[in-house]
XYZ file of C-alpha atoms in Angstrom:
355
model
C 2.826 25.171 -19.869
C 4.387 22.319 -17.573
C 8.275 23.209 -16.492
C 10.658 19.998 -16.771
C 11.555 18.581 -13.510
C 14.952 19.411 -11.873
C 18.030 17.108 -12.848
C 18.569 16.636 -9.416
C 16.331 15.900 -6.056
C 16.460 15.830 -2.489
C 16.253 12.849 -0.711
C 13.111 12.577 2.141
C 15.093 12.817 5.627
C 13.838 12.710 8.657
C 15.721 14.251 11.637
C 15.771 13.074 15.099
C 14.577 16.157 16.491
C 12.927 19.467 15.428
C 15.793 20.887 13.525
C 15.421 19.160 9.963
C 18.626 17.420 8.823
C 21.141 18.940 5.861
C 19.183 17.747 2.517
C 20.896 15.012 0.333
C 21.633 15.919 -3.384
C 21.268 13.258 -5.438
C 21.168 13.115 -9.089
C 18.301 11.735 -11.101
C 19.669 9.320 -13.603
C 18.606 5.841 -12.852
C 20.926 3.785 -11.146
C 21.378 0.133 -12.551
C 19.900 -1.359 -9.437
C 17.282 0.836 -7.817
C 18.352 1.667 -3.966
C 16.002 2.975 -1.160
C 17.224 4.783 1.894
C 17.399 2.821 5.252
C 14.701 5.403 6.690
C 12.740 3.529 10.171
C 9.964 1.211 9.080
C 11.789 -0.365 6.259
C 11.733 -4.118 6.552
C 15.205 -5.993 7.109
C 15.635 -7.986 3.700
C 15.276 -11.441 4.668
C 16.519 -15.167 2.460
C 13.999 -16.069 0.872
C 15.251 -18.504 -1.459
C 14.747 -21.542 -0.316
C 16.377 -25.052 -2.069
C 13.691 -26.531 -4.529
C 12.689 -29.906 -3.034
C 13.732 -32.864 -5.001
C 12.081 -35.729 -5.088
C 13.751 -38.796 -4.060
C 14.030 -41.801 -6.206
C 14.379 -45.602 -4.902
C 15.836 -47.141 -7.324
C 15.564 -51.135 -6.333
C 16.834 -53.897 -8.751
C 13.705 -56.452 -8.466
C 14.364 -60.052 -10.021
C 11.175 -61.772 -11.323
C 10.355 -65.257 -12.721
C 8.013 -65.439 -15.448
C 7.361 -68.665 -17.340
C 10.198 -70.094 -16.063
C 12.844 -67.475 -17.648
C 14.489 -64.944 -15.163
C 14.266 -61.389 -16.061
C 16.148 -58.390 -14.523
C 13.469 -55.116 -14.229
C 14.849 -52.016 -12.796
C 12.020 -50.254 -11.019
C 12.091 -46.815 -9.966
C 9.547 -45.951 -7.229
C 9.335 -42.373 -6.825
C 8.468 -41.498 -3.220
C 5.368 -38.771 -2.372
C 6.465 -35.298 -1.184
C 5.112 -34.375 1.946
C 2.222 -31.542 1.760
C 4.539 -29.279 3.294
C 7.416 -29.972 0.806
C 4.565 -29.486 -1.912
C 4.423 -26.161 -0.153
C 7.973 -24.674 -0.378
C 8.745 -25.787 -3.941
C 4.982 -24.616 -4.915
C 6.320 -20.973 -7.366
C 3.413 -18.742 -5.821
C 4.148 -19.932 -2.064
C 7.521 -18.700 -1.938
C 8.129 -14.978 -0.030
C 8.232 -12.052 -2.377
C 10.067 -9.335 -1.677
C 9.057 -7.103 -4.588
C 6.017 -4.650 -4.225
C 2.768 -6.143 -5.146
C 1.271 -5.131 -8.178
C -2.438 -4.696 -8.631
C -3.703 -6.340 -12.031
C -7.108 -6.888 -11.331
C -9.669 -4.059 -12.639
C -12.547 -5.178 -10.120
C -10.755 -5.141 -7.178
C -12.840 -4.007 -4.023
C -16.080 -4.292 -5.982
C -18.936 -6.536 -4.135
C -21.387 -5.849 -1.569
C -21.120 -4.920 2.063
C -21.203 -8.561 2.755
C -18.425 -9.469 0.649
C -16.182 -6.344 1.743
C -16.640 -7.418 5.231
C -15.522 -11.520 4.413
C -12.472 -9.896 2.604
C -11.742 -7.489 5.031
C -12.084 -10.596 8.076
C -9.505 -12.697 5.902
C -6.834 -10.243 5.233
C -6.609 -9.442 8.914
C -6.254 -13.010 9.708
C -3.616 -13.081 6.877
C -2.313 -10.171 8.492
C -1.954 -11.525 12.231
C -0.606 -14.481 11.060
C 2.302 -13.001 8.974
C 3.053 -11.514 12.321
C 2.498 -14.271 14.617
C 5.065 -15.839 12.289
C 7.312 -13.161 12.036
C 7.639 -13.227 8.139
C 7.102 -11.464 4.544
C 3.707 -12.309 2.382
C 3.930 -14.588 -0.408
C 2.786 -13.373 -3.547
C -0.385 -15.218 -2.887
C -0.958 -13.748 0.825
C -0.365 -10.068 -0.632
C -3.325 -11.390 -2.873
C -5.654 -11.862 0.203
C -4.470 -8.480 1.982
C -4.735 -6.627 -0.884
C -8.777 -7.292 -0.846
C -8.614 -5.282 2.511
C -11.004 -2.158 1.492
C -11.702 -0.397 4.795
C -14.563 0.134 7.027
C -15.684 3.098 4.964
C -19.804 2.775 4.692
C -19.519 -0.818 6.734
C -21.209 1.202 9.760
C -23.723 -1.829 10.168
C -21.012 -4.137 11.406
C -20.126 -2.198 14.012
C -23.993 -1.895 15.834
C -24.381 -4.949 18.209
C -28.135 -4.158 18.071
C -28.330 -4.936 14.623
C -29.464 -8.668 14.172
C -28.891 -8.805 10.518
C -25.410 -8.220 11.060
C -24.685 -9.982 14.841
C -22.412 -12.918 13.740
C -20.077 -10.258 11.707
C -19.968 -8.154 14.704
C -19.009 -10.832 16.986
C -16.153 -12.097 14.545
C -15.177 -8.613 14.330
C -14.986 -8.338 18.347
C -13.156 -11.330 18.075
C -10.373 -10.950 15.472
C -9.469 -7.143 16.404
C -8.235 -5.898 19.835
C -10.363 -2.968 21.797
C -7.741 -0.345 20.380
C -8.060 -1.285 16.604
C -11.776 -2.418 17.246
C -12.511 1.539 18.151
C -10.313 3.184 15.385
C -12.493 0.375 12.719
C -15.377 1.978 14.176
C -14.360 5.452 14.033
C -13.181 5.281 10.490
C -16.646 4.527 8.905
C -17.331 7.627 7.581
C -14.012 8.430 5.766
C -11.858 5.444 5.086
C -12.885 4.906 1.431
C -11.565 2.264 -0.990
C -10.197 3.927 -4.630
C -10.976 2.471 -7.609
C -8.168 0.899 -10.100
C -9.940 3.366 -12.796
C -9.456 6.414 -10.886
C -5.668 5.608 -9.795
C -5.310 5.048 -13.601
C -6.367 8.398 -14.664
C -3.714 9.919 -12.054
C -0.919 7.903 -13.690
C -2.204 8.751 -17.073
C -1.825 12.754 -15.994
C 1.819 12.120 -15.110
C 2.541 10.566 -17.827
C 1.152 13.470 -20.115
C 3.048 15.653 -18.192
C 6.149 13.895 -18.465
C 6.826 12.887 -15.004
C 9.341 9.182 -15.296
C 10.044 8.979 -11.634
C 11.630 10.390 -8.459
C 10.808 10.365 -4.783
C 7.079 9.984 -4.141
C 4.708 10.400 -1.241
C 1.068 8.938 -0.304
C 0.916 10.855 2.578
C -2.819 9.016 3.269
C -2.505 5.854 2.009
C -4.451 3.146 3.100
C -3.211 0.101 2.232
C -1.613 1.483 -0.909
C -3.907 1.264 -3.524
C -1.496 4.132 -5.902
C 1.779 2.073 -5.051
C -0.254 -1.136 -6.274
C -1.638 0.562 -9.429
C 1.864 2.629 -10.303
C 3.202 2.455 -13.610
C 6.330 -0.864 -13.721
C 8.792 1.922 -15.357
C 7.482 4.651 -13.210
C 8.057 2.271 -9.453
C 11.369 0.974 -11.088
C 12.497 4.924 -11.201
C 11.372 6.155 -8.060
C 11.481 5.735 -4.032
C 8.503 5.326 -2.444
C 7.658 6.823 0.987
C 3.881 6.444 2.354
C 2.210 7.499 5.453
C -0.933 6.006 6.988
C -2.780 6.607 10.477
C -4.401 3.552 10.772
C -2.687 0.764 12.320
C -4.280 -2.221 10.264
C -3.767 0.020 7.007
C -0.481 0.617 7.622
C 0.613 -2.619 8.633
C -0.867 -4.531 5.241
C 0.657 -1.873 3.592
C 3.840 -2.877 5.128
C 3.710 -6.437 4.286
C 1.979 -5.859 0.627
C 5.049 -2.958 -0.131
C 7.781 -4.293 1.559
C 10.232 -2.262 -0.758
C 8.663 1.403 0.500
C 9.058 2.888 3.355
C 6.158 3.721 5.171
C 5.206 5.369 8.633
C 2.152 4.312 10.769
C 1.228 7.455 12.227
C -0.789 10.721 11.443
C 0.267 12.811 8.926
C 1.075 15.788 10.800
C 3.340 13.919 13.143
C 5.952 13.215 10.123
C 8.861 15.478 9.512
C 10.139 14.846 6.338
C 12.172 17.822 4.897
C 10.928 20.686 2.983
C 11.273 20.355 -0.621
C 12.241 16.646 -0.709
C 9.371 15.375 -3.226
C 9.187 15.389 -6.646
C 5.128 14.418 -6.652
C 2.698 13.491 -3.853
C -0.350 11.181 -4.801
C -3.434 9.868 -3.104
C -6.485 10.084 -1.763
C -6.518 12.088 1.339
C -9.598 12.572 3.666
C -12.106 14.822 2.833
C -15.667 15.607 3.504
C -16.817 17.681 6.758
C -13.890 17.070 8.759
C -12.689 19.299 11.246
C -9.029 19.481 11.742
C -7.735 23.464 13.024
C -3.769 23.858 12.398
C -2.216 26.806 13.435
C 0.774 26.427 11.291
C -1.218 26.723 8.354
C -4.074 28.432 9.428
C -6.337 25.638 8.287
C -9.897 24.435 9.744
C -10.417 21.026 7.607
C -8.719 18.156 7.075
C -8.180 17.850 3.685
C -7.219 21.391 3.770
C -4.263 20.473 5.856
C -3.086 17.559 3.920
C -2.901 19.791 0.925
C -1.131 22.677 3.023
C 1.486 20.389 4.740
C 2.178 18.311 0.996
C 3.245 21.771 -0.560
C 5.690 22.328 1.613
C 7.051 18.797 1.136
C 6.997 18.983 -2.400
C 9.823 20.574 -4.136
C 9.874 23.779 -6.334
C 7.811 22.930 -9.569
C 7.160 19.578 -8.186
C 3.265 17.812 -8.459
C 0.391 17.249 -6.358
C -1.991 14.658 -7.618
C -4.856 14.594 -4.937
C -8.595 13.207 -5.038
C -10.358 15.731 -3.481
C -13.897 17.123 -3.392
C -14.995 20.187 -5.597
C -14.862 22.353 -2.136
C -11.025 22.460 -2.090
C -10.695 25.611 -4.538
C -14.530 26.232 -4.741
C -14.706 27.222 -1.232
C -15.561 30.868 -0.064
C -12.660 30.736 2.747
C -9.553 32.761 0.812
C -6.852 31.169 3.383
C -6.071 28.472 1.397
C -5.985 29.770 -2.008
C -3.581 32.555 -0.522
C -1.332 29.695 0.352
C -0.913 27.826 -2.540
C -0.528 30.951 -4.837
C 2.712 31.279 -2.116
C 3.934 27.858 -3.433
C 5.455 26.991 -6.489
C 3.602 23.788 -6.860
C 1.285 22.359 -9.296
C -1.582 20.789 -8.141
C -3.071 19.377 -11.233
C -5.618 16.283 -10.411
C -8.885 16.405 -8.866
C -11.872 14.135 -8.868
C -14.980 14.195 -7.827
C -15.288 10.677 -6.363
C -18.968 10.466 -7.770
C -18.227 11.256 -11.317
C -15.121 8.941 -11.546
C -13.092 11.845 -12.762
């Protein structure tokens, strides 16, 4: 039996030092307008309402002679707007301050070459936006959302593979050395989460009566869980994300400009204990060693669960995609830690079975 969520929530606050600041208690009653906490990495609001470009009319009175008769003709000549004016007046090209919504069910589909092309296009778009120091338009957010990471694309990092020689050279050109090394290291654990899986998570949350609150995604990639979130839930929530990969995190910040997104390892965050209503996402799992003395974990996905249990409030929900090994493992440490925490863990998905 699922208990109702408490009527108050604790706003996530990150302290400057090791001592966590006093929690701020706020009512969960939805305010007329959503107010986000001004935490670090929040992007400043910008004036994104340029005046609409108007066509200029040059009216001239022409006097013409036809068959000996004089006629006055009022001719209106519409001057052509420049290409840049057309671009500004196009609604889709106006900077979009709202979080992006993923509408396509086929996002991320395609072969390795298609995924590579989409990745490169998204990275080039990101760097253009950063160079011009501006937010993304709706059209540009659509391009950025096609980035799927480098999971399963090991071939592109092989300089001796003739079938990928052009892509290898292109990737080396568009990424810095640091970005390239990070991308190459992510081929084993950076995988796209398809919309059908994300939708099942939200169906379960709706079934349990969750309508909004403080939401954490501790391994967000570019934020597909945010992009697929039901509109009513997002309007009643404050979104917080963490991503260790620089390219993915920077793309997420451009796409979901109303969310607070930190680009760092989850282990380096200092959210207050008990400050989130739910945590969602597709955390790294597999044979990825990560020893943590505080929680006694030896695998990376176990660490994500253990630390997340601390950040989620009593009676809160953790909805993670993971392997069957999370609770079926022979080691009892994780299950003992879970039993000490009054947190509900209800969503387990095997990516091969699509839940």
